[in-house]
Amino acid sequence: MPKEFEETLVTKQLTVTVNNEIAPKSSIEIKGSLDFKTIGLSKDDILKLDPRISSIKVTNERTINLEKWSH
């Protein structure tokens, strides 16, 4: 995300928690939003900020069932 756009953000950190099982080779849709200050900016000014997300960080947690190994 360009630094100029990042400086206008009201929402500094966006975390989306997904507490679902996801099957192998499947996908899910995750939605979120970022709020940023546009006071005094024209549409062209906003477009010049290049307000797009260019990367995301994904962390995961795995639950391993130990019952099948404890016999």
CSV table of C-alpha atoms in Angstrom, one decimal:
chain,number,residue,atom,x,y,z
A,1,MET,CA,0.0,0.0,0.0
A,2,PRO,CA,1.5,3.3,-1.0
A,3,LYS,CA,2.7,5.4,2.0
A,4,GLU,CA,0.7,8.5,0.9
A,5,PHE,CA,-2.5,6.4,1.1
A,6,GLU,CA,-1.5,4.7,4.3
A,7,GLU,CA,-1.1,8.2,5.9
A,8,THR,CA,-4.8,8.9,5.2
A,9,LEU,CA,-6.1,5.7,6.9
A,10,VAL,CA,-8.4,6.0,9.8
A,11,THR,CA,-8.4,2.2,10.2
A,12,LYS,CA,-4.7,1.4,11.0
A,13,GLN,CA,-5.0,-2.3,11.3
A,14,LEU,CA,-7.6,-4.6,9.8
A,15,THR,CA,-7.9,-8.1,11.1
A,16,VAL,CA,-10.4,-10.5,9.8
A,17,THR,CA,-10.8,-13.7,11.9
A,18,VAL,CA,-12.2,-16.7,10.2
A,19,ASN,CA,-13.2,-19.5,12.5
A,20,ASN,CA,-14.1,-22.1,9.9
A,21,GLU,CA,-12.7,-25.3,8.7
A,22,ILE,CA,-11.5,-25.0,5.2
A,23,ALA,CA,-11.3,-28.1,3.1
A,24,PRO,CA,-8.1,-28.8,1.1
A,25,LYS,CA,-8.1,-27.3,-2.4
A,26,SER,CA,-11.1,-25.1,-1.5
A,27,SER,CA,-11.4,-21.4,-1.1
A,28,ILE,CA,-13.4,-18.9,1.0
A,29,GLU,CA,-14.3,-15.3,0.5
A,30,ILE,CA,-13.2,-12.8,3.1
A,31,LYS,CA,-14.5,-9.3,3.2
A,32,GLY,CA,-13.3,-6.2,5.0
A,33,SER,CA,-13.0,-2.5,4.6
A,34,LEU,CA,-10.5,0.3,5.3
A,35,ASP,CA,-11.7,3.8,6.2
A,36,PHE,CA,-9.6,6.7,5.0
A,37,LYS,CA,-9.8,10.5,5.2
A,38,THR,CA,-11.0,12.2,2.0
A,39,ILE,CA,-11.7,15.7,3.3
A,40,GLY,CA,-10.4,18.3,0.9
A,41,LEU,CA,-9.5,15.6,-1.7
A,42,SER,CA,-11.0,15.4,-5.2
A,43,LYS,CA,-11.7,12.1,-6.9
A,44,ASP,CA,-8.5,12.6,-8.9
A,45,ASP,CA,-6.5,13.3,-5.7
A,46,ILE,CA,-7.9,10.0,-4.2
A,47,LEU,CA,-7.0,8.1,-7.4
A,48,LYS,CA,-3.4,9.6,-7.3
A,49,LEU,CA,-3.1,8.1,-3.8
A,50,ASP,CA,-3.4,4.7,-5.5
A,51,PRO,CA,-5.8,3.3,-2.8
A,52,ARG,CA,-5.3,-0.4,-3.4
A,53,ILE,CA,-4.0,-3.3,-1.2
A,54,SER,CA,-1.0,-4.9,-2.8
A,55,SER,CA,-0.4,-7.7,-0.2
A,56,ILE,CA,-2.0,-9.5,2.7
A,57,LYS,CA,-0.7,-11.5,5.6
A,58,VAL,CA,-2.3,-14.8,6.3
A,59,THR,CA,-1.7,-16.7,9.5
A,60,ASN,CA,-3.3,-20.0,10.3
A,61,GLU,CA,-3.8,-22.3,13.2
A,62,ARG,CA,-4.1,-26.0,12.9
A,63,THR,CA,-5.9,-28.4,15.3
A,64,ILE,CA,-4.4,-31.8,15.4
A,65,ASN,CA,-6.5,-34.6,16.9
A,66,LEU,CA,-4.3,-36.6,19.2
A,67,GLU,CA,-6.9,-39.3,20.0
A,68,LYS,CA,-5.9,-41.5,17.1
A,69,TRP,CA,-2.3,-41.6,18.4
A,70,SER,CA,-3.0,-42.1,22.1
A,71,HIS,CA,-4.3,-45.7,21.8
